[in-house]
Amino acid sequence: MEKKILFKYIDDPNQVDIDTYISHGGYKALEKVLKSMQPAQVIDEVKKSGLRGRGGAGFPAGMKWSFIPKDSPKPRYLVCNADESEPGTCKDRVLMERDPHGIVEGMAIAAFAIGSHQAYIYIRGEFVYPARMMEQAIASAYGKGMLGKNIFGSGYDLDMAVHTGGGAYICGEETALLNSLEGERGMSRIRPPFPAIEGLYACPTVVNNVETLASVPLIINNGAEWYASMGTEKSKGSKIFSLSGHVKRPGNYELEMGTPLSYLINDLGGGMLDGYQLKAIIPGGSSTPFLLPNQIDTPLDYESIAAAGSMLGSGAVIVIGDKTCMVWVIDRLIHFYKHESCGKCTPCREGTGWLLQLISRIEHGEGKPGDLEKIDSICDNIFGRTICPLGDAAVMPIQSALKLFRDEFQYHIDHKKCLVKSEFEFK
Amino acid sequence: MILTPESVAKIKEKMGKYPHHKSAILPAITIAYWQVGHLNEEIYKEISKIINIPIVEIAEAATFYTMFPKEPVGKYLIQVCHNISCALLGADSLIEYLENKLGIKKGETTSDNLFTLISVECLGSCASAPMMQINDKYYENLTREKVDKILEDMKKQA
Ligand SMILES: Cc1cc2nc3c(=O)[nH]c(=O)nc-3n(C[C@H](O)[C@H](O)[C@H](O)COP(=O)(O)O)c2cc1C
Ligand code: SF4
Ligand code: FES
């Protein structure tokens, strides 16, 4: 069901002002943490809440924080990932535009928990307005003594700054992001070492998604038990889902984890556009495998979506109607992954290029017998063999489409045209 | 100097946010881009002097990031998202509509140097598709009527 926790004040235009934010209980969690808790207690609380990373991988947030070495003499860094470029995903932007202080407060609590005195938020460069809202929020938090020196008289110091990117999807991948933040080309790093040991400037670093960090003040204010009382056994709390595609009411909706996909698409999203039948659903951003109409009741939580053969990912639900050619869909996606490959490892750099060539030739009616087998084999040779997960991200939707809609690809090769023509016209 | 004193001041302010000057490369490039509308060698040189980082390192970073045109573009850079959520809701026909309206092909600039039309990957506005970015602003849930009005307003302003 809909559960507005992160979105509680999202429709209040004054929520961006620090005074309104404070009147709604804002910065209480930070004060509580700084005045009455030890970093280890904060980490424990977040662990108990069951909060998992909302950037795509769903890694437990508290556990990630606990990987920061306790005895390192180096400075530590907290980085908030606001690169938001997985196609279909547009949720972090809403938080930045309408409740930026929730993110600042969450970042400050996380920074305290890991013993960091410098936090950055890396925002994709196209997000000019969201970045301005974050800049303003940070400036007003400094003005009220909630950032800077001796916050709440606790003796704890924290600096925070906005860093904007340059339009590269790969910079959402945490190690590429760190390189980009260092002023290098945004290419992924080989792991280990993991960022918790050697991250920004080779110092211990935690990278968390915007939505993950924005959830932290809520957990501190209301308690881990409260957060963990929502959701399923392993997927706790609430999550924002970006609903797009052939539905009547696309938008960002916050749901309790475990809410059926059908509730999102039909009840909140108003169902399919007139004249469209459901054909396929991408449940977690463009990198995740397709679900079919008979899976529409799958609960939206990490485990259930995985059991259905896909991934919850970033929670970007893309709904595809019947008058859509799946070859055309895949052509669009491989074009994207080829463009965004950072080029550091051969399987991804070369493989995405070959896939684009083959798929685009099928799409344009020039496919040859044997092309599908070639695509299968290239996908197998990319999957699991790359430095970062972009390689896997590129092949998962292709493999899924070739499994579920192979007839459409075959038809394209045999008849040099679409089995189902994509026919949505902009009016 | 291409960079205005305001841009230089902004870059210097950004430098203070990092323990290493190299981190100021991307912010500096970004500030320059929003001032000038594109990047070039001359701009890298100026940035190099301000943040005290070799010019090759600036160029190396700048060429990685596709958001910054490396040649002059029209006064209004129209970037239509052609990725999946927008494509499902007619991004291709939106591009065609713009091509016809402006009398140029994708990738071209109008002869009065007012508009450059390109298409780009997902801009994080998928639930308000189809959409486009013009300079630093997003235009969402587009219809022909809206596009007509946006272009007219821009022509009037120019
Ligand atoms: C190609 C690629 C792109 C990614 N893009 C993003 C992104 O835009 N935002 C994000 O938060 N995480 C993104 N991630 C995941 C990050 O690497 C990282 O796991 C995440 O920021 C950790 O935060 P979390 O634990 O709070 O989810 C991406 C990963 C890959 C492989
Ligand atoms: S998988 Fe692709 S994006 Fe990732 S490091 Fe290799 S080439 Fe770069
Ligand atoms: S697909 Fe167009 S903004 Fe995301």
XYZ file of C-alpha atoms and ligand atoms in Angstrom:
628
model
C 0.000 0.000 0.000
C 1.023 3.611 -0.334
C 3.118 4.636 2.680
C 4.269 8.238 2.731
C 7.201 8.423 5.081
C 9.890 9.968 2.904
C 7.083 11.699 1.046
C 5.215 12.862 4.163
C 5.707 16.560 3.385
C 6.468 16.238 -0.302
C 3.458 18.302 -1.342
C 4.264 21.163 1.032
C 6.051 23.795 -1.068
C 7.640 25.287 2.065
C 9.339 22.046 3.058
C 12.462 23.255 1.252
C 12.837 26.069 3.815
C 14.816 25.129 6.854
C 12.304 26.666 9.282
C 9.447 24.651 7.876
C 11.622 21.552 7.878
C 12.457 22.154 11.540
C 8.809 22.822 12.430
C 8.061 19.379 10.992
C 10.536 17.804 13.395
C 13.571 18.277 11.152
C 17.141 18.097 12.509
C 15.776 16.506 15.707
C 17.342 13.214 14.700
C 20.726 14.823 14.135
C 20.522 16.561 17.493
C 19.597 13.327 19.237
C 22.455 11.458 17.583
C 25.067 14.106 18.362
C 23.947 14.703 21.939
C 23.084 11.238 23.144
C 24.464 8.508 20.904
C 27.814 6.940 20.106
C 28.663 6.259 16.422
C 28.444 2.515 17.078
C 24.936 2.928 18.477
C 23.838 4.773 15.352
C 25.222 1.995 13.174
C 23.443 -0.581 15.330
C 20.152 1.232 15.065
C 20.386 1.400 11.276
C 21.378 -2.271 11.166
C 18.361 -3.199 13.299
C 16.034 -1.203 11.072
C 16.889 -3.454 8.135
C 17.414 -0.452 5.831
C 18.946 -1.572 2.537
C 20.620 0.544 -0.118
C 18.156 2.114 -2.529
C 20.691 2.756 -5.314
C 20.193 -0.626 -6.905
C 22.035 -3.384 -5.100
C 20.037 -3.409 -1.852
C 23.072 -3.827 0.386
C 22.310 -3.378 4.133
C 23.223 0.220 4.977
C 24.281 -0.321 8.596
C 26.541 -3.181 7.615
C 28.217 -1.055 4.940
C 28.952 1.628 7.526
C 30.444 -0.925 9.896
C 33.096 -1.846 7.287
C 34.849 1.488 7.833
C 38.005 0.666 9.790
C 37.844 1.990 13.351
C 41.571 2.561 13.723
C 42.566 4.169 10.420
C 44.524 7.407 10.852
C 43.208 8.672 7.488
C 40.247 11.008 7.109
C 36.961 9.319 6.198
C 34.435 10.485 3.652
C 30.723 10.178 3.199
C 29.444 10.490 -0.358
C 25.788 10.699 -1.317
C 25.116 9.273 -4.758
C 22.696 11.532 -6.633
C 23.804 10.585 -10.129
C 20.367 9.089 -10.860
C 20.870 7.931 -14.440
C 19.502 4.398 -14.623
C 16.808 4.786 -17.295
C 13.378 4.831 -15.691
C 14.642 6.242 -12.385
C 13.589 9.729 -11.304
C 12.974 9.488 -7.562
C 16.086 11.039 -5.987
C 15.426 14.178 -7.940
C 12.035 14.605 -6.240
C 13.649 14.325 -2.817
C 16.335 16.870 -3.730
C 13.829 19.310 -5.181
C 11.200 19.062 -2.486
C 12.806 17.850 0.726
C 16.531 18.605 0.463
C 17.030 18.980 4.211
C 15.995 15.357 4.732
C 19.033 14.415 2.641
C 21.367 16.872 4.400
C 20.273 15.534 7.786
C 20.637 11.909 6.692
C 24.104 12.624 5.310
C 25.140 14.333 8.551
C 23.983 11.388 10.679
C 25.737 8.880 8.421
C 28.909 10.972 8.452
C 28.891 11.054 12.257
C 28.321 7.293 12.388
C 31.419 6.578 10.305
C 33.573 9.288 11.895
C 33.690 11.502 8.823
C 34.121 15.267 8.843
C 33.615 15.862 5.120
C 30.603 14.819 3.077
C 29.875 15.327 -0.621
C 26.735 14.877 -2.646
C 27.496 13.939 -6.266
C 24.619 15.183 -8.429
C 24.341 14.481 -12.153
C 25.235 17.624 -14.066
C 21.910 17.978 -15.881
C 20.107 18.341 -12.537
C 20.707 22.080 -12.272
C 17.612 22.871 -10.239
C 17.977 19.943 -7.794
C 21.625 20.937 -7.274
C 20.568 24.501 -6.532
C 18.056 23.246 -3.954
C 20.761 21.164 -2.303
C 23.198 24.100 -2.301
C 20.563 26.265 -0.654
C 19.710 23.621 1.940
C 23.372 23.132 2.825
C 23.936 26.893 3.096
C 20.958 27.361 5.404
C 22.016 24.385 7.537
C 25.433 26.053 7.974
C 23.600 29.269 8.860
C 21.767 27.568 11.702
C 24.832 25.752 13.015
C 23.636 22.351 11.848
C 26.698 21.968 9.683
C 30.185 23.333 10.232
C 31.980 23.522 13.543
C 30.711 22.179 16.860
C 27.259 21.176 15.633
C 24.611 21.442 18.393
C 27.456 22.200 20.780
C 28.501 18.555 20.568
C 32.081 19.176 19.500
C 31.407 17.360 16.225
C 32.475 19.166 13.018
C 31.158 18.403 9.544
C 31.603 20.101 6.194
C 29.324 19.324 3.282
C 29.464 20.282 -0.392
C 27.680 19.679 -3.678
C 29.673 18.209 -6.564
C 28.026 18.048 -9.982
C 28.790 15.536 -12.718
C 29.058 15.719 -16.485
C 26.373 13.496 -17.927
C 27.855 10.025 -17.607
C 25.724 7.082 -16.437
C 28.824 5.205 -15.333
C 29.521 7.888 -12.725
C 26.600 6.427 -10.758
C 28.742 3.332 -10.220
C 30.414 4.092 -6.935
C 34.068 3.678 -7.886
C 33.652 5.626 -11.152
C 31.893 8.272 -9.094
C 34.875 8.511 -6.764
C 37.263 8.889 -9.692
C 35.041 11.591 -11.118
C 34.976 13.365 -7.764
C 38.778 13.265 -7.724
C 38.881 15.050 -11.081
C 39.732 11.961 -13.120
C 37.799 10.485 -16.025
C 34.813 8.660 -14.580
C 36.037 5.102 -15.028
C 35.358 2.241 -12.638
C 38.058 0.888 -10.352
C 39.031 -2.709 -9.879
C 37.877 -4.034 -6.498
C 39.310 -4.869 -4.003
C 40.191 -2.529 -2.435
C 36.594 -1.587 -1.643
C 35.704 2.053 -0.976
C 35.300 1.319 2.749
C 39.066 0.761 2.839
C 40.304 2.892 -0.065
C 37.661 5.177 -1.474
C 37.860 8.905 -2.064
C 41.518 10.082 -2.117
C 42.392 6.482 -1.096
C 40.676 7.031 2.260
C 37.874 5.036 3.894
C 34.618 6.072 2.213
C 30.943 5.205 2.322
C 28.835 5.797 -0.775
C 25.068 5.694 -0.299
C 22.125 6.566 -2.478
C 20.012 9.682 -1.803
C 16.925 7.715 -0.781
C 18.943 5.477 1.556
C 20.354 8.482 3.399
C 17.033 10.325 3.456
C 15.546 7.321 5.293
C 18.065 7.568 8.123
C 16.569 10.525 10.086
C 13.180 8.760 10.023
C 14.741 5.669 11.568
C 16.497 7.668 14.282
C 13.333 9.637 15.132
C 10.908 6.754 15.160
C 13.161 3.858 16.074
C 14.504 0.823 14.253
C 11.521 -1.290 15.372
C 9.087 1.129 13.763
C 10.958 0.976 10.453
C 11.360 -2.782 10.610
C 7.647 -3.205 11.336
C 6.996 -2.177 7.736
C 7.695 -4.347 4.737
C 8.538 -8.020 4.510
C 10.874 -10.298 6.440
C 13.982 -9.216 4.531
C 12.880 -6.046 2.761
C 11.994 -3.508 5.410
C 10.428 -0.086 5.346
C 9.154 1.868 2.387
C 10.590 2.635 -1.019
C 9.920 5.130 -3.768
C 8.959 3.624 -7.113
C 9.236 5.619 -10.335
C 6.400 4.507 -12.577
C 6.763 5.287 -16.282
C 5.715 4.036 -19.703
C 2.265 3.194 -21.037
C 0.246 3.931 -17.888
C -2.390 6.577 -17.266
C -0.761 8.207 -14.234
C 3.015 7.886 -14.293
C 4.840 9.334 -11.290
C 6.830 8.634 -8.151
C 4.961 6.645 -5.530
C 6.182 5.610 -2.106
C 5.025 2.135 -1.142
C 5.493 -0.205 1.762
C 7.914 -2.907 0.662
C 6.049 -5.992 -0.457
C 3.115 -4.130 -2.043
C 1.963 -5.952 -5.186
C 3.175 -4.530 -8.486
C -0.442 -4.512 -9.663
C -1.340 -2.010 -6.935
C 1.297 0.370 -8.254
C 0.385 -0.052 -11.911
C -3.403 -0.284 -11.674
C -4.500 1.433 -8.468
C -1.983 4.261 -8.313
C -0.943 4.393 -11.956
C -4.518 4.164 -13.236
C -3.755 1.113 -15.364
C -2.786 0.991 -19.017
C -3.289 3.862 -21.418
C -6.499 3.529 -23.401
C -6.079 1.115 -26.249
C -3.085 -0.649 -24.693
C -2.791 -4.091 -23.166
C 0.081 -4.926 -20.839
C 2.928 -6.695 -22.609
C 5.946 -6.524 -20.302
C 7.200 -4.780 -17.182
C 10.728 -3.714 -16.347
C 10.584 -3.682 -12.540
C 13.847 -2.114 -11.399
C 15.339 0.165 -14.035
C 16.453 -0.583 -17.586
C 19.128 -3.058 -16.463
C 16.677 -5.528 -14.986
C 15.014 -8.483 -16.769
C 11.403 -8.207 -17.974
C 8.392 -9.542 -16.127
C 5.295 -10.758 -17.979
C 1.633 -9.783 -17.451
C 0.915 -12.931 -15.442
C 3.520 -11.756 -12.889
C 1.749 -8.491 -12.157
C 0.837 -9.541 -8.641
C 4.465 -10.044 -7.641
C 5.185 -8.208 -4.365
C 7.611 -5.338 -4.734
C 10.427 -6.446 -2.480
C 13.965 -7.630 -3.203
C 13.265 -11.332 -2.657
C 9.937 -11.636 -4.479
C 11.130 -9.808 -7.577
C 14.276 -11.963 -7.609
C 12.145 -15.101 -7.290
C 10.138 -13.871 -10.289
C 13.378 -13.749 -12.292
C 14.247 -10.079 -12.150
C 15.589 -7.463 -9.723
C 14.097 -4.644 -7.678
C 17.091 -2.476 -8.633
C 16.399 1.230 -8.247
C 12.630 0.704 -8.173
C 12.023 2.127 -11.622
C 8.973 0.344 -13.004
C 8.683 0.758 -16.773
C 5.405 -0.465 -18.210
C 5.344 -1.616 -21.823
C 2.110 -1.933 -23.773
C 1.246 -4.417 -26.495
C 1.849 -2.160 -29.504
C 5.578 -2.137 -28.849
C 8.269 -3.998 -30.749
C 10.705 -5.620 -28.335
C 13.529 -5.465 -30.879
C 13.058 -1.708 -30.922
C 13.095 -1.616 -27.085
C 16.324 -3.588 -26.928
C 17.892 -1.509 -29.691
C 17.202 1.586 -27.604
C 18.746 0.045 -24.511
C 21.906 -1.349 -26.112
C 22.453 2.023 -27.763
C 22.483 3.459 -24.245
C 24.830 0.882 -22.698
C 27.273 1.122 -25.606
C 27.303 4.911 -25.252
C 27.847 4.706 -21.492
C 30.489 1.954 -21.335
C 33.571 3.587 -19.814
C 35.815 1.453 -22.011
C 38.070 0.152 -19.288
C 37.513 -3.549 -19.856
C 37.391 -5.378 -23.168
C 34.262 -7.553 -22.803
C 32.100 -4.523 -22.077
C 33.812 -2.026 -24.396
C 33.945 -4.332 -27.436
C 30.977 -6.520 -26.532
C 28.471 -3.681 -26.247
C 29.698 -2.402 -29.636
C 29.147 -5.794 -31.294
C 25.748 -6.155 -29.648
C 24.713 -2.732 -30.873
C 25.785 -3.592 -34.422
C 23.909 -6.889 -34.460
C 20.764 -5.630 -32.766
C 20.564 -2.481 -34.771
C 20.974 -4.393 -37.998
C 18.099 -6.685 -37.000
C 16.020 -3.644 -36.030
C 16.678 -2.103 -39.447
C 15.666 -5.196 -41.365
C 19.183 -6.362 -42.173
C 19.441 -9.238 -39.724
C 20.984 -12.522 -40.872
C 20.335 -16.115 -39.875
C 22.575 -16.948 -36.938
C 22.506 -13.416 -35.515
C 20.495 -14.439 -32.468
C 22.960 -17.181 -31.609
C 25.792 -14.679 -31.989
C 24.018 -12.323 -29.610
C 23.492 -15.160 -27.111
C 27.159 -15.994 -27.195
C 28.378 -12.397 -26.861
C 26.059 -11.915 -23.880
C 27.447 -15.055 -22.238
C 30.945 -13.730 -22.757
C 30.200 -10.376 -21.161
C 28.137 -11.531 -18.208
C 30.198 -11.857 -15.045
C 33.452 -10.997 -16.813
C 33.661 -7.264 -16.392
C 35.243 -4.896 -13.891
C 31.998 -3.257 -12.880
C 28.360 -4.344 -13.138
C 27.619 -2.188 -16.219
C 28.513 -5.163 -18.398
C 25.913 -7.321 -16.659
C 23.449 -4.448 -16.750
C 23.802 -4.240 -20.525
C 23.209 -7.938 -21.182
C 20.477 -8.758 -18.674
C 17.622 -7.080 -20.552
C 18.892 -8.539 -23.844
C 19.066 -12.080 -22.508
C 15.652 -11.662 -20.978
C 14.110 -10.322 -24.205
C 15.680 -13.126 -26.239
C 14.212 -15.643 -23.846
C 10.731 -14.169 -23.552
C 10.237 -12.576 -26.983
C 12.566 -14.551 -29.242
C 9.842 -14.935 -31.853
C 9.800 -11.165 -32.393
C 13.535 -11.131 -33.065
C 13.283 -14.131 -35.387
C 10.396 -12.511 -37.262
C 12.444 -9.346 -37.689
C 15.275 -11.364 -39.253
C 13.004 -13.478 -41.451
C 10.628 -10.755 -42.652
C 12.828 -7.642 -42.388
C 10.140 -5.899 -40.378
C 8.389 -5.796 -37.000
C 5.999 -8.484 -35.825
C 4.392 -5.787 -33.679
C 5.052 -2.246 -34.789
C 5.769 0.408 -32.129
C 3.251 3.054 -32.749
C 3.018 5.662 -30.069
C 2.758 9.104 -31.543
C 3.579 12.311 -29.771
C 0.633 14.668 -30.078
C 39.934 36.064 -20.937
C 36.831 34.141 -21.871
C 35.802 33.430 -18.303
C 34.130 36.327 -16.538
C 35.289 37.489 -13.099
C 32.088 35.937 -11.668
C 32.962 32.559 -13.153
C 36.520 32.811 -11.860
C 35.241 33.667 -8.394
C 32.835 30.727 -8.477
C 35.640 28.384 -9.493
C 37.852 29.651 -6.675
C 35.046 29.173 -4.200
C 34.621 25.569 -5.369
C 38.359 24.924 -4.979
C 37.989 25.578 -1.267
C 35.625 22.637 -0.920
C 38.202 19.942 -1.632
C 41.454 18.827 -0.037
C 42.932 18.406 -3.555
C 42.658 20.956 -6.363
C 42.217 18.284 -8.965
C 38.681 17.731 -7.669
C 37.822 21.234 -8.823
C 38.271 20.250 -12.486
C 34.702 19.098 -13.066
C 33.118 21.998 -11.134
C 35.338 24.439 -13.068
C 34.444 22.903 -16.412
C 30.784 23.033 -15.439
C 30.935 26.692 -14.429
C 32.700 27.512 -17.704
C 30.141 25.549 -19.701
C 27.163 27.338 -18.163
C 28.805 30.657 -18.909
C 30.026 30.000 -22.451
C 27.741 27.257 -23.755
C 30.577 24.983 -24.848
C 34.198 24.115 -24.015
C 37.461 24.477 -25.920
C 41.237 24.506 -25.508
C 41.292 28.194 -24.649
C 38.902 27.590 -21.763
C 40.951 24.608 -20.528
C 43.981 26.896 -20.503
C 42.244 29.498 -18.399
C 40.949 26.880 -15.959
C 44.385 25.345 -15.778
C 45.798 28.662 -14.581
C 43.050 29.252 -12.046
C 43.147 25.854 -10.359
C 46.810 25.191 -11.022
C 46.396 21.812 -12.708
C 48.123 20.928 -16.024
C 45.969 21.597 -19.059
C 46.201 17.982 -20.268
C 44.512 16.799 -17.112
C 41.690 19.258 -17.661
C 41.249 18.239 -21.281
C 41.431 14.576 -20.325
C 38.563 14.947 -17.888
C 36.521 17.293 -20.088
C 36.576 14.978 -23.099
C 35.153 12.150 -20.994
C 31.951 13.977 -20.145
C 29.370 14.172 -22.926
C 27.250 16.852 -21.327
C 29.584 19.593 -22.489
C 29.623 20.408 -26.232
C 33.186 20.882 -27.472
C 32.112 23.249 -30.252
C 29.799 26.265 -30.314
C 26.084 25.459 -30.357
C 22.985 27.590 -30.829
C 21.791 29.970 -28.156
C 19.287 27.302 -27.126
C 20.585 23.747 -26.949
C 17.567 21.469 -27.260
C 18.293 18.011 -25.872
C 15.472 15.538 -26.319
C 15.615 12.372 -24.250
C 15.408 9.352 -26.563
C 15.741 6.685 -23.878
C 13.185 4.030 -23.123
C 10.509 5.707 -20.979
C 10.435 8.734 -23.275
C 10.659 6.572 -26.399
C 7.610 4.587 -25.272
C 5.687 7.863 -25.169
C 6.753 9.148 -28.558
C 10.218 10.684 -28.199
C 11.044 9.762 -31.801
C 8.033 11.582 -33.158
C 8.833 14.512 -30.855
C 12.283 14.729 -32.438
C 10.734 14.556 -35.894
C 8.285 17.271 -34.957
C 11.133 19.516 -33.794
C 13.144 18.767 -36.932
C 10.245 19.871 -39.097
C 9.468 22.894 -37.018
C 13.056 24.118 -36.926
C 13.869 23.029 -40.459
C 17.010 21.187 -39.351
C 18.045 17.606 -38.749
C 19.091 16.232 -35.395
C 22.654 17.341 -34.733
C 22.271 20.607 -36.640
C 21.926 24.272 -35.712
C 19.442 26.710 -37.264
C 21.002 29.280 -39.598
C 20.206 32.125 -37.183
C 22.235 30.243 -34.526
C 19.258 30.213 -32.234
C 18.595 26.470 -31.860
C 20.710 23.344 -31.866
C 18.800 20.062 -31.742
C 20.295 16.874 -30.327
C 18.956 13.773 -28.620
C 20.408 12.421 -25.404
C 20.178 9.530 -22.967
C 17.812 9.414 -19.963
C 17.647 12.708 -18.073
C 16.011 11.344 -14.923
C 12.580 12.653 -15.757
C 11.065 9.397 -16.974
C 7.737 9.730 -15.194
C 7.131 13.026 -17.028
C 7.864 11.723 -20.509
C 8.321 12.777 -23.189
C 10.683 15.520 -22.131
C 13.589 17.672 -23.208
C 16.176 19.881 -21.639
C 16.858 23.331 -23.130
C 20.014 24.850 -21.680
C 19.635 24.383 -17.911
C 15.871 23.795 -17.817
C 13.661 20.718 -18.070
C 10.448 20.772 -20.117
C 8.241 17.815 -19.295
C 5.023 16.018 -20.267
C 5.443 17.560 -23.698
C 2.707 17.966 -26.264
C 2.849 19.669 -29.650
C 1.051 22.616 -28.181
C 3.589 22.983 -25.377
C 6.522 22.670 -27.763
C 5.070 25.349 -30.036
C 4.725 27.720 -27.110
C 8.215 27.036 -25.738
C 9.842 27.720 -29.099
C 7.790 30.821 -29.695
C 8.705 32.254 -26.306
C 12.354 31.646 -27.011
C 12.217 33.277 -30.399
C 10.545 36.302 -28.830
C 13.198 36.532 -26.136
C 16.071 36.250 -28.565
C 26.459 1.348 -14.022
C 25.967 1.653 -12.654
C 25.253 2.823 -12.421
C 24.811 3.127 -11.145
N 24.106 4.282 -10.962
C 23.700 4.613 -9.714
C 22.999 5.830 -9.487
O 22.738 6.611 -10.412
N 22.628 6.135 -8.217
C 22.914 5.303 -7.166
O 22.577 5.622 -6.037
N 23.563 4.139 -7.361
C 23.966 3.776 -8.594
N 24.664 2.610 -8.770
C 24.976 1.792 -7.575
C 26.224 2.320 -6.876
O 27.368 1.705 -7.431
C 26.225 2.001 -5.374
O 25.976 0.652 -5.205
C 25.189 2.761 -4.592
O 25.306 4.130 -4.778
C 25.364 2.455 -3.114
O 24.367 3.107 -2.361
P 23.247 2.284 -1.585
O 23.936 1.170 -0.863
O 22.653 3.279 -0.660
O 22.288 1.792 -2.606
C 25.092 2.261 -10.053
C 25.801 1.088 -10.301
C 26.220 0.774 -11.582
C 26.970 -0.478 -11.791
S 32.082 -3.108 -17.344
Fe 32.003 -1.458 -18.878
S 31.606 0.360 -17.675
Fe 32.326 -1.209 -16.208
S 34.550 -0.965 -16.082
Fe 34.202 -2.404 -17.748
S 34.119 -1.104 -19.607
Fe 33.828 0.236 -17.861
S 13.872 7.909 -20.258
Fe 13.595 10.004 -20.796
S 14.025 11.000 -18.942
Fe 14.372 8.921 -18.415
